[in-house]
Amino acid sequence: MLFCGKRWHGILLFLMLILLGSVGQAVYGHDLNPSPRPLLPACYEADLRCSLPVTSEGTAGLLPAPVSTPTASTPTTNKIHDGKWLQLMPDLLPPAQARAMRAEPRYNIPCVDGFADIYPCNQVDLLAHLPYEMIGGKANNDSWGWRDPLDGREYALIGARDGVIILDITTPDAPFYLGKLPTHSTSSSWRDLKVYQDHLFVVADYNPAHGMQIFDLRTLRGLQRASAPLVLHESAHYAGFEDAHNLAINEESGFAYIVGSNTCDGGLHMVDIRTPMAPVAVGCYAGDGYIHDTTCVNYVGPDARYQGRELCFNASVTEFTIVDVTDKAKPTRIATYSGPGNAYIHQGWLTADQRY
């Protein structure tokens, strides 16, 4: 869905709501029997058995012990995931509403009396909604965006179960499905993506042999709606790991940080992507065990001791940690926090001034 307002705010809403509005799936687990929405976003196999669509991974521990000499090729023995046991099933919405949400696209619908068509609203008009049947997906996981610096066209990049959906959203009230970059291996509910130097980088969790796909977004130039949807092809591939839960890219330094992979005990798998088509593994940090999400920056915050250093702020399940990765061969943990009652430290972000 795309709503009007400030231009980028609208595009962000589009990217967020295309996930919410087009997925429309309920979650089930445990031999496909209905279960209540979990309080914890993780399944600890020590406590319960779960029915998985494919072979279950090993018993999860809260903080796997780091290997003694981790490298980028060191396999991960234990991984903690935020819901790998969940399986997507039909909607819990009333059938009529579920059909209405999926049946046809919607464009330019004003917010009247608190609703834009069937969607609740408050002073926000619905510019566009594309049901997932129209965009080649069944359940979508993540989104990112790219604006072509040459011609100004704008694209939404949507992580789907079987690849990356690419939508042309240059005209916000007339977006269209341009094509799909198919998965490198098999389907998965977890597909995360980032953009650096006009290249798309894609990882997928619970997806053996996927590695990291690289797609030169400049190849989208000149593609027309009349020829859509197109099957696109990856431009390069990095096979330094198999599956991974997420990746972060420090655009200032040109390094990618893959987390939750089958290497580095699920910690930071560091890759030099300054030449996007030729990524190179440069380091590994396994001191925190499994890392679910991270933000890595060239630090310019108020702490003078670390100004100019490259730091990663890690959501490490039961701990929040800060790691100095300036020297990729010798990453060093400089701070950690774990409060009472932590269930699953999932993700975090920095303020613009990096004070908080």
mmCIF file of C-alpha atoms in Angstrom:
data_model
loop_
_atom_site.group_PDB
_atom_site.id
_atom_site.type_symbol
_atom_site.label_atom_id
_atom_site.label_comp_id
_atom_site.label_asym_id
_atom_site.label_seq_id
_atom_site.Cartn_x
_atom_site.Cartn_y
_atom_site.Cartn_z
ATOM 1 C CA MET A 1 0.000 0.000 0.000
ATOM 2 C CA LEU A 2 1.127 3.534 -0.635
ATOM 3 C CA PHE A 3 -0.267 6.528 1.193
ATOM 4 C CA CYS A 4 0.178 10.165 0.402
ATOM 5 C CA GLY A 5 1.898 12.662 2.648
ATOM 6 C CA LYS A 6 5.514 13.649 2.527
ATOM 7 C CA ARG A 7 7.051 11.785 -0.364
ATOM 8 C CA TRP A 8 9.509 9.603 1.508
ATOM 9 C CA HIS A 9 7.125 9.036 4.369
ATOM 10 C CA GLY A 10 4.670 7.714 1.825
ATOM 11 C CA ILE A 11 7.225 5.439 0.241
ATOM 12 C CA LEU A 12 8.213 4.064 3.646
ATOM 13 C CA LEU A 13 4.580 3.396 4.419
ATOM 14 C CA PHE A 14 4.254 1.649 1.097
ATOM 15 C CA LEU A 15 7.183 -0.596 1.860
ATOM 16 C CA MET A 16 5.918 -1.375 5.344
ATOM 17 C CA LEU A 17 2.326 -1.929 4.451
ATOM 18 C CA ILE A 18 2.926 -4.022 1.387
ATOM 19 C CA LEU A 19 4.295 -6.529 3.875
ATOM 20 C CA LEU A 20 1.346 -6.177 6.229
ATOM 21 C CA GLY A 21 -1.364 -5.844 3.657
ATOM 22 C CA SER A 22 -0.186 -8.372 1.137
ATOM 23 C CA VAL A 23 0.974 -11.127 3.440
ATOM 24 C CA GLY A 24 -2.199 -11.396 5.494
ATOM 25 C CA GLN A 25 -1.143 -14.739 6.967
ATOM 26 C CA ALA A 26 -1.754 -16.303 10.350
ATOM 27 C CA VAL A 27 0.890 -18.273 12.153
ATOM 28 C CA TYR A 28 0.538 -21.866 13.230
ATOM 29 C CA GLY A 29 2.933 -24.379 14.655
ATOM 30 C CA HIS A 30 3.198 -27.716 16.389
ATOM 31 C CA ASP A 31 1.814 -30.212 13.920
ATOM 32 C CA LEU A 32 -0.257 -27.501 12.227
ATOM 33 C CA ASN A 33 -2.587 -27.087 15.210
ATOM 34 C CA PRO A 34 -3.633 -23.527 15.998
ATOM 35 C CA SER A 35 -1.568 -21.974 18.744
ATOM 36 C CA PRO A 36 -1.830 -18.578 20.409
ATOM 37 C CA ARG A 37 0.409 -15.773 19.274
ATOM 38 C CA PRO A 38 3.716 -16.412 21.057
ATOM 39 C CA LEU A 39 4.967 -14.096 23.755
ATOM 40 C CA LEU A 40 8.541 -14.895 22.797
ATOM 41 C CA PRO A 41 9.721 -14.566 19.207
ATOM 42 C CA ALA A 42 11.854 -17.680 19.510
ATOM 43 C CA CYS A 43 11.296 -21.390 19.841
ATOM 44 C CA TYR A 44 13.604 -23.027 22.328
ATOM 45 C CA GLU A 45 13.730 -26.663 21.388
ATOM 46 C CA ALA A 46 14.882 -27.584 24.879
ATOM 47 C CA ASP A 47 11.402 -26.630 26.087
ATOM 48 C CA LEU A 48 9.122 -27.832 23.325
ATOM 49 C CA ARG A 49 9.068 -29.765 20.121
ATOM 50 C CA CYS A 50 8.067 -28.030 16.950
ATOM 51 C CA SER A 51 6.836 -29.125 13.576
ATOM 52 C CA LEU A 52 9.031 -27.558 10.904
ATOM 53 C CA PRO A 53 8.558 -27.503 7.127
ATOM 54 C CA VAL A 54 12.021 -28.940 6.733
ATOM 55 C CA THR A 55 14.549 -30.667 8.967
ATOM 56 C CA SER A 56 14.901 -28.992 12.349
ATOM 57 C CA GLU A 57 18.169 -27.438 13.328
ATOM 58 C CA GLY A 58 20.087 -28.471 16.446
ATOM 59 C CA THR A 59 19.010 -27.809 19.992
ATOM 60 C CA ALA A 60 19.159 -24.101 20.677
ATOM 61 C CA GLY A 61 21.035 -22.631 23.606
ATOM 62 C CA LEU A 62 20.662 -19.094 24.823
ATOM 63 C CA LEU A 63 24.287 -18.114 24.396
ATOM 64 C CA PRO A 64 26.292 -20.645 22.395
ATOM 65 C CA ALA A 65 29.909 -20.721 23.506
ATOM 66 C CA PRO A 66 32.172 -19.065 20.933
ATOM 67 C CA VAL A 67 34.639 -21.271 19.123
ATOM 68 C CA SER A 68 38.225 -20.765 20.155
ATOM 69 C CA THR A 69 39.561 -19.499 16.844
ATOM 70 C CA PRO A 70 36.564 -18.394 14.781
ATOM 71 C CA THR A 71 36.958 -17.666 11.107
ATOM 72 C CA ALA A 72 34.486 -16.799 8.400
ATOM 73 C CA SER A 73 34.356 -20.486 7.500
ATOM 74 C CA THR A 74 33.756 -21.750 11.053
ATOM 75 C CA PRO A 75 30.324 -23.447 11.067
ATOM 76 C CA THR A 76 27.625 -22.424 13.500
ATOM 77 C CA THR A 77 26.631 -25.273 15.788
ATOM 78 C CA ASN A 78 23.650 -23.628 17.514
ATOM 79 C CA LYS A 79 21.347 -20.947 16.187
ATOM 80 C CA ILE A 80 18.514 -19.157 17.926
ATOM 81 C CA HIS A 81 15.808 -17.943 15.601
ATOM 82 C CA ASP A 82 12.858 -15.633 15.994
ATOM 83 C CA GLY A 83 10.145 -18.065 15.024
ATOM 84 C CA LYS A 84 11.576 -20.695 12.693
ATOM 85 C CA TRP A 85 8.890 -23.001 14.056
ATOM 86 C CA LEU A 86 6.103 -20.814 12.682
ATOM 87 C CA GLN A 87 4.369 -21.904 9.526
ATOM 88 C CA LEU A 88 2.232 -19.689 7.345
ATOM 89 C CA MET A 89 -1.364 -20.758 7.040
ATOM 90 C CA PRO A 90 -4.592 -19.217 5.645
ATOM 91 C CA ASP A 91 -5.922 -15.968 7.065
ATOM 92 C CA LEU A 92 -7.806 -15.581 10.291
ATOM 93 C CA LEU A 93 -9.634 -12.654 8.717
ATOM 94 C CA PRO A 94 -13.325 -13.096 7.929
ATOM 95 C CA PRO A 95 -13.537 -14.723 4.481
ATOM 96 C CA ALA A 96 -15.227 -11.736 2.851
ATOM 97 C CA GLN A 97 -12.563 -9.311 4.079
ATOM 98 C CA ALA A 98 -9.761 -11.688 3.140
ATOM 99 C CA ARG A 99 -11.157 -11.990 -0.387
ATOM 100 C CA ALA A 100 -11.584 -8.228 -0.631
ATOM 101 C CA MET A 101 -7.986 -7.622 0.361
ATOM 102 C CA ARG A 102 -6.712 -10.019 -2.262
ATOM 103 C CA ALA A 103 -9.126 -9.655 -5.114
ATOM 104 C CA GLU A 104 -7.976 -6.558 -6.977
ATOM 105 C CA PRO A 105 -5.620 -3.596 -6.831
ATOM 106 C CA ARG A 106 -6.742 -0.275 -5.424
ATOM 107 C CA TYR A 107 -5.684 3.203 -6.475
ATOM 108 C CA ASN A 108 -6.389 6.751 -5.301
ATOM 109 C CA ILE A 109 -8.881 6.045 -2.546
ATOM 110 C CA PRO A 110 -9.507 8.972 -0.188
ATOM 111 C CA CYS A 111 -9.834 8.567 3.555
ATOM 112 C CA VAL A 112 -13.522 9.150 4.290
ATOM 113 C CA ASP A 113 -15.122 8.698 7.710
ATOM 114 C CA GLY A 114 -12.126 6.807 8.979
ATOM 115 C CA PHE A 115 -11.798 4.364 6.082
ATOM 116 C CA ALA A 116 -10.045 4.200 2.731
ATOM 117 C CA ASP A 117 -12.088 1.401 1.229
ATOM 118 C CA ILE A 118 -11.768 -1.409 3.816
ATOM 119 C CA TYR A 119 -8.670 0.046 5.509
ATOM 120 C CA PRO A 120 -8.899 2.180 8.668
ATOM 121 C CA CYS A 121 -7.269 5.596 8.198
ATOM 122 C CA ASN A 122 -6.835 8.976 9.810
ATOM 123 C CA GLN A 123 -6.211 11.873 7.417
ATOM 124 C CA VAL A 124 -4.183 9.616 5.101
ATOM 125 C CA ASP A 125 -5.403 8.666 1.632
ATOM 126 C CA LEU A 126 -4.658 5.300 0.046
ATOM 127 C CA LEU A 127 -2.642 5.877 -3.118
ATOM 128 C CA ALA A 128 -2.157 2.255 -4.080
ATOM 129 C CA HIS A 129 -2.523 -1.309 -2.901
ATOM 130 C CA LEU A 130 -1.265 -4.250 -4.931
ATOM 131 C CA PRO A 131 -2.459 -7.657 -3.675
ATOM 132 C CA TYR A 132 0.297 -10.181 -3.462
ATOM 133 C CA GLU A 133 -1.153 -12.247 -6.320
ATOM 134 C CA MET A 134 -0.294 -9.308 -8.581
ATOM 135 C CA ILE A 135 3.309 -9.049 -7.476
ATOM 136 C CA GLY A 136 4.420 -12.648 -7.658
ATOM 137 C CA GLY A 137 4.495 -13.398 -3.952
ATOM 138 C CA LYS A 138 2.638 -15.387 -1.315
ATOM 139 C CA ALA A 139 4.253 -14.110 1.863
ATOM 140 C CA ASN A 140 6.710 -11.254 2.075
ATOM 141 C CA ASN A 141 9.355 -10.647 4.698
ATOM 142 C CA ASP A 142 11.474 -7.533 4.217
ATOM 143 C CA SER A 143 11.699 -4.458 2.048
ATOM 144 C CA TRP A 144 14.234 -1.929 0.897
ATOM 145 C CA GLY A 145 14.344 0.700 -1.826
ATOM 146 C CA TRP A 146 16.487 2.163 -4.573
ATOM 147 C CA ARG A 147 16.378 5.431 -6.496
ATOM 148 C CA ASP A 148 18.271 5.379 -9.775
ATOM 149 C CA PRO A 149 20.680 8.331 -9.607
ATOM 150 C CA LEU A 150 20.668 8.577 -13.408
ATOM 151 C CA ASP A 151 16.989 8.826 -14.288
ATOM 152 C CA GLY A 152 15.361 9.287 -10.854
ATOM 153 C CA ARG A 153 13.110 6.244 -11.100
ATOM 154 C CA GLU A 154 12.252 4.659 -7.774
ATOM 155 C CA TYR A 155 11.898 0.981 -6.927
ATOM 156 C CA ALA A 156 10.604 -1.050 -4.002
ATOM 157 C CA LEU A 157 12.552 -4.239 -3.348
ATOM 158 C CA ILE A 158 10.475 -6.840 -1.496
ATOM 159 C CA GLY A 159 11.823 -10.032 0.063
ATOM 160 C CA ALA A 160 9.468 -12.864 -0.860
ATOM 161 C CA ARG A 161 9.628 -16.565 -0.060
ATOM 162 C CA ASP A 162 11.048 -17.456 -3.460
ATOM 163 C CA GLY A 163 13.083 -14.390 -4.362
ATOM 164 C CA VAL A 164 13.048 -10.598 -4.474
ATOM 165 C CA ILE A 165 10.072 -8.786 -5.980
ATOM 166 C CA ILE A 166 10.885 -5.515 -7.731
ATOM 167 C CA LEU A 167 8.170 -2.875 -8.072
ATOM 168 C CA ASP A 168 8.446 0.370 -9.983
ATOM 169 C CA ILE A 169 6.960 3.012 -7.667
ATOM 170 C CA THR A 170 8.113 6.078 -9.593
ATOM 171 C CA THR A 171 4.486 7.116 -9.974
ATOM 172 C CA PRO A 172 3.183 6.480 -6.447
ATOM 173 C CA ASP A 173 -0.446 6.041 -7.425
ATOM 174 C CA ALA A 174 0.426 3.728 -10.319
ATOM 175 C CA PRO A 175 3.064 1.271 -9.063
ATOM 176 C CA PHE A 176 3.614 -1.891 -11.063
ATOM 177 C CA TYR A 177 5.326 -5.237 -10.734
ATOM 178 C CA LEU A 178 8.469 -5.096 -12.847
ATOM 179 C CA GLY A 179 9.992 -8.494 -12.153
ATOM 180 C CA LYS A 180 11.535 -10.941 -9.727
ATOM 181 C CA LEU A 181 15.042 -12.029 -8.849
ATOM 182 C CA PRO A 182 14.580 -15.745 -8.055
ATOM 183 C CA THR A 183 16.101 -17.287 -4.950
ATOM 184 C CA HIS A 184 19.566 -18.781 -5.346
ATOM 185 C CA SER A 185 18.432 -22.034 -3.763
ATOM 186 C CA THR A 186 15.122 -22.881 -2.097
ATOM 187 C CA SER A 187 12.172 -20.979 -0.657
ATOM 188 C CA SER A 188 12.229 -19.495 2.827
ATOM 189 C CA SER A 189 10.175 -17.138 4.964
ATOM 190 C CA TRP A 190 13.286 -15.073 5.783
ATOM 191 C CA ARG A 191 14.881 -13.015 3.025
ATOM 192 C CA ASP A 192 16.681 -9.805 3.946
ATOM 193 C CA LEU A 193 18.219 -7.249 1.640
ATOM 194 C CA LYS A 194 20.213 -4.039 1.487
ATOM 195 C CA VAL A 195 21.524 -1.734 -1.258
ATOM 196 C CA TYR A 196 25.056 -0.411 -1.676
ATOM 197 C CA GLN A 197 26.518 1.425 -4.676
ATOM 198 C CA ASP A 198 23.505 0.629 -6.876
ATOM 199 C CA HIS A 199 23.796 -3.083 -6.100
ATOM 200 C CA LEU A 200 21.307 -5.236 -4.208
ATOM 201 C CA PHE A 201 22.643 -7.705 -1.623
ATOM 202 C CA VAL A 202 20.340 -10.545 -0.529
ATOM 203 C CA VAL A 203 20.584 -13.221 2.165
ATOM 204 C CA ALA A 204 18.044 -15.856 3.196
ATOM 205 C CA ASP A 205 17.672 -17.766 6.430
ATOM 206 C CA TYR A 206 16.792 -21.427 6.808
ATOM 207 C CA ASN A 207 17.923 -21.789 3.211
ATOM 208 C CA PRO A 208 20.986 -24.011 2.711
ATOM 209 C CA ALA A 209 23.394 -23.046 -0.064
ATOM 210 C CA HIS A 210 21.815 -19.636 -0.614
ATOM 211 C CA GLY A 211 24.820 -17.495 0.303
ATOM 212 C CA MET A 212 24.609 -13.835 -0.696
ATOM 213 C CA GLN A 213 23.121 -12.793 -4.021
ATOM 214 C CA ILE A 214 24.311 -9.614 -5.704
ATOM 215 C CA PHE A 215 22.216 -7.888 -8.334
ATOM 216 C CA ASP A 216 23.281 -4.831 -10.323
ATOM 217 C CA LEU A 217 20.221 -2.605 -10.075
ATOM 218 C CA ARG A 218 21.383 -0.500 -12.992
ATOM 219 C CA THR A 219 20.197 -3.324 -15.262
ATOM 220 C CA LEU A 220 16.651 -2.132 -14.505
ATOM 221 C CA ARG A 221 17.236 0.976 -16.596
ATOM 222 C CA GLY A 222 15.128 1.021 -19.691
ATOM 223 C CA LEU A 223 12.866 -1.847 -18.669
ATOM 224 C CA GLN A 224 9.314 -1.053 -19.633
ATOM 225 C CA ARG A 225 5.962 -1.904 -18.111
ATOM 226 C CA ALA A 226 4.916 -3.503 -21.371
ATOM 227 C CA SER A 227 7.541 -6.226 -20.951
ATOM 228 C CA ALA A 228 6.848 -6.873 -17.250
ATOM 229 C CA PRO A 229 6.993 -9.036 -15.277
ATOM 230 C CA LEU A 230 10.510 -10.150 -16.040
ATOM 231 C CA VAL A 231 12.634 -12.939 -14.622
ATOM 232 C CA LEU A 232 15.856 -11.293 -13.507
ATOM 233 C CA HIS A 233 19.219 -12.932 -12.919
ATOM 234 C CA GLU A 234 21.776 -12.396 -10.166
ATOM 235 C CA SER A 235 24.891 -10.538 -11.259
ATOM 236 C CA ALA A 236 27.264 -12.221 -8.798
ATOM 237 C CA HIS A 237 27.187 -14.604 -5.857
ATOM 238 C CA TYR A 238 29.125 -14.912 -2.596
ATOM 239 C CA ALA A 239 29.323 -18.435 -1.183
ATOM 240 C CA GLY A 240 31.234 -17.753 2.047
ATOM 241 C CA PHE A 241 28.236 -18.944 4.081
ATOM 242 C CA GLU A 242 25.021 -20.815 3.359
ATOM 243 C CA ASP A 243 22.055 -19.260 5.147
ATOM 244 C CA ALA A 244 21.889 -16.076 7.212
ATOM 245 C CA HIS A 245 19.206 -14.213 9.082
ATOM 246 C CA ASN A 246 20.165 -10.670 8.181
ATOM 247 C CA LEU A 247 22.866 -8.355 6.923
ATOM 248 C CA ALA A 248 23.907 -4.802 7.636
ATOM 249 C CA ILE A 249 26.008 -2.613 5.363
ATOM 250 C CA ASN A 250 28.112 0.291 6.538
ATOM 251 C CA GLU A 251 27.931 2.446 3.430
ATOM 252 C CA GLU A 252 30.729 4.700 4.672
ATOM 253 C CA SER A 253 33.256 1.887 5.021
ATOM 254 C CA GLY A 254 32.008 -0.440 2.294
ATOM 255 C CA PHE A 255 31.751 -3.530 4.496
ATOM 256 C CA ALA A 256 28.827 -5.906 4.891
ATOM 257 C CA TYR A 257 28.123 -7.640 8.197
ATOM 258 C CA ILE A 258 26.172 -10.875 7.886
ATOM 259 C CA VAL A 259 24.557 -12.136 11.091
ATOM 260 C CA GLY A 260 22.799 -15.335 12.103
ATOM 261 C CA SER A 261 24.634 -17.353 9.476
ATOM 262 C CA ASN A 262 25.928 -20.901 9.614
ATOM 263 C CA THR A 263 29.433 -19.470 10.129
ATOM 264 C CA CYS A 264 31.150 -17.487 12.903
ATOM 265 C CA ASP A 265 28.851 -19.233 15.396
ATOM 266 C CA GLY A 266 26.086 -16.982 14.090
ATOM 267 C CA GLY A 267 28.051 -13.809 14.838
ATOM 268 C CA LEU A 268 29.499 -11.150 12.544
ATOM 269 C CA HIS A 269 30.643 -12.526 9.202
ATOM 270 C CA MET A 270 32.486 -9.555 7.681
ATOM 271 C CA VAL A 271 32.748 -9.025 3.930
ATOM 272 C CA ASP A 272 34.514 -6.341 1.923
ATOM 273 C CA ILE A 273 32.023 -5.221 -0.745
ATOM 274 C CA ARG A 274 33.795 -2.060 -1.907
ATOM 275 C CA THR A 275 33.963 -3.817 -5.260
ATOM 276 C CA PRO A 276 30.350 -5.044 -5.222
ATOM 277 C CA MET A 277 30.784 -7.716 -7.860
ATOM 278 C CA ALA A 278 33.800 -9.243 -6.094
ATOM 279 C CA PRO A 279 33.066 -9.558 -2.343
ATOM 280 C CA VAL A 280 35.858 -10.824 -0.101
ATOM 281 C CA ALA A 281 35.637 -12.307 3.408
ATOM 282 C CA VAL A 282 37.771 -10.265 5.815
ATOM 283 C CA GLY A 283 36.889 -11.324 9.340
ATOM 284 C CA CYS A 284 34.684 -13.057 11.854
ATOM 285 C CA TYR A 285 33.394 -12.247 15.329
ATOM 286 C CA ALA A 286 31.873 -15.069 17.374
ATOM 287 C CA GLY A 287 32.264 -13.648 20.869
ATOM 288 C CA ASP A 288 28.516 -13.116 21.342
ATOM 289 C CA GLY A 289 27.323 -16.323 19.741
ATOM 290 C CA TYR A 290 24.213 -15.860 17.631
ATOM 291 C CA ILE A 291 23.500 -12.263 16.618
ATOM 292 C CA HIS A 292 19.997 -11.590 15.381
ATOM 293 C CA ASP A 293 20.484 -8.064 14.032
ATOM 294 C CA THR A 294 23.178 -5.401 13.974
ATOM 295 C CA THR A 295 23.870 -1.799 13.017
ATOM 296 C CA CYS A 296 27.436 -0.948 12.008
ATOM 297 C CA VAL A 297 28.680 2.641 11.637
ATOM 298 C CA ASN A 298 31.725 4.837 11.599
ATOM 299 C CA TYR A 299 31.223 6.282 15.053
ATOM 300 C CA VAL A 300 30.860 10.074 15.396
ATOM 301 C CA GLY A 301 29.042 10.105 18.736
ATOM 302 C CA PRO A 302 30.029 11.875 21.949
ATOM 303 C CA ASP A 303 32.431 9.251 23.332
ATOM 304 C CA ALA A 304 35.810 10.612 22.221
ATOM 305 C CA ARG A 305 37.524 7.279 22.876
ATOM 306 C CA TYR A 306 35.785 5.685 19.899
ATOM 307 C CA GLN A 307 35.248 8.559 17.495
ATOM 308 C CA GLY A 308 36.428 7.518 14.052
ATOM 309 C CA ARG A 309 36.248 3.816 14.935
ATOM 310 C CA GLU A 310 33.932 1.387 13.144
ATOM 311 C CA LEU A 311 31.475 -0.052 15.651
ATOM 312 C CA CYS A 312 28.726 -2.677 15.435
ATOM 313 C CA PHE A 313 25.748 -2.495 17.798
ATOM 314 C CA ASN A 314 24.473 -6.048 18.151
ATOM 315 C CA ALA A 315 21.146 -7.546 19.215
ATOM 316 C CA SER A 316 22.527 -10.806 20.581
ATOM 317 C CA VAL A 317 19.382 -12.457 21.928
ATOM 318 C CA THR A 318 19.954 -12.024 25.686
ATOM 319 C CA GLU A 319 22.566 -9.287 25.421
ATOM 320 C CA PHE A 320 23.045 -5.993 23.674
ATOM 321 C CA THR A 321 26.721 -5.624 22.752
ATOM 322 C CA ILE A 322 28.996 -3.100 21.069
ATOM 323 C CA VAL A 323 31.944 -4.459 19.094
ATOM 324 C CA ASP A 324 34.842 -2.499 17.605
ATOM 325 C CA VAL A 325 35.384 -3.937 14.125
ATOM 326 C CA THR A 326 37.882 -1.374 12.869
ATOM 327 C CA ASP A 327 40.477 -4.136 12.691
ATOM 328 C CA LYS A 328 38.553 -6.918 10.977
ATOM 329 C CA ALA A 329 41.166 -9.472 12.012
ATOM 330 C CA LYS A 330 40.822 -8.540 15.703
ATOM 331 C CA PRO A 331 37.283 -7.391 16.502
ATOM 332 C CA THR A 332 36.883 -6.439 20.150
ATOM 333 C CA ARG A 333 33.801 -6.257 22.339
ATOM 334 C CA ILE A 334 33.854 -2.938 24.199
ATOM 335 C CA ALA A 335 30.490 -2.932 25.970
ATOM 336 C CA THR A 336 27.580 -5.172 26.843
ATOM 337 C CA TYR A 337 24.205 -4.854 28.534
ATOM 338 C CA SER A 338 21.748 -7.475 29.718
ATOM 339 C CA GLY A 339 18.803 -6.391 31.820
ATOM 340 C CA PRO A 340 16.468 -8.418 34.035
ATOM 341 C CA GLY A 341 13.637 -10.103 32.241
ATOM 342 C CA ASN A 342 15.149 -9.943 28.764
ATOM 343 C CA ALA A 343 13.245 -12.312 26.504
ATOM 344 C CA TYR A 344 14.795 -11.736 23.087
ATOM 345 C CA ILE A 345 16.805 -8.655 22.181
ATOM 346 C CA HIS A 346 15.631 -8.422 18.604
ATOM 347 C CA GLN A 347 17.002 -5.249 17.030
ATOM 348 C CA GLY A 348 17.974 -1.653 17.656
ATOM 349 C CA TRP A 349 18.870 1.616 15.994
ATOM 350 C CA LEU A 350 20.930 4.726 16.656
ATOM 351 C CA THR A 351 19.771 8.301 16.889
ATOM 352 C CA ALA A 352 21.125 10.619 14.205
ATOM 353 C CA ASP A 353 23.767 12.053 16.518
ATOM 354 C CA GLN A 354 24.714 8.549 17.758
ATOM 355 C CA ARG A 355 24.274 9.688 21.346
ATOM 356 C CA TYR A 356 21.626 7.025 22.000
#
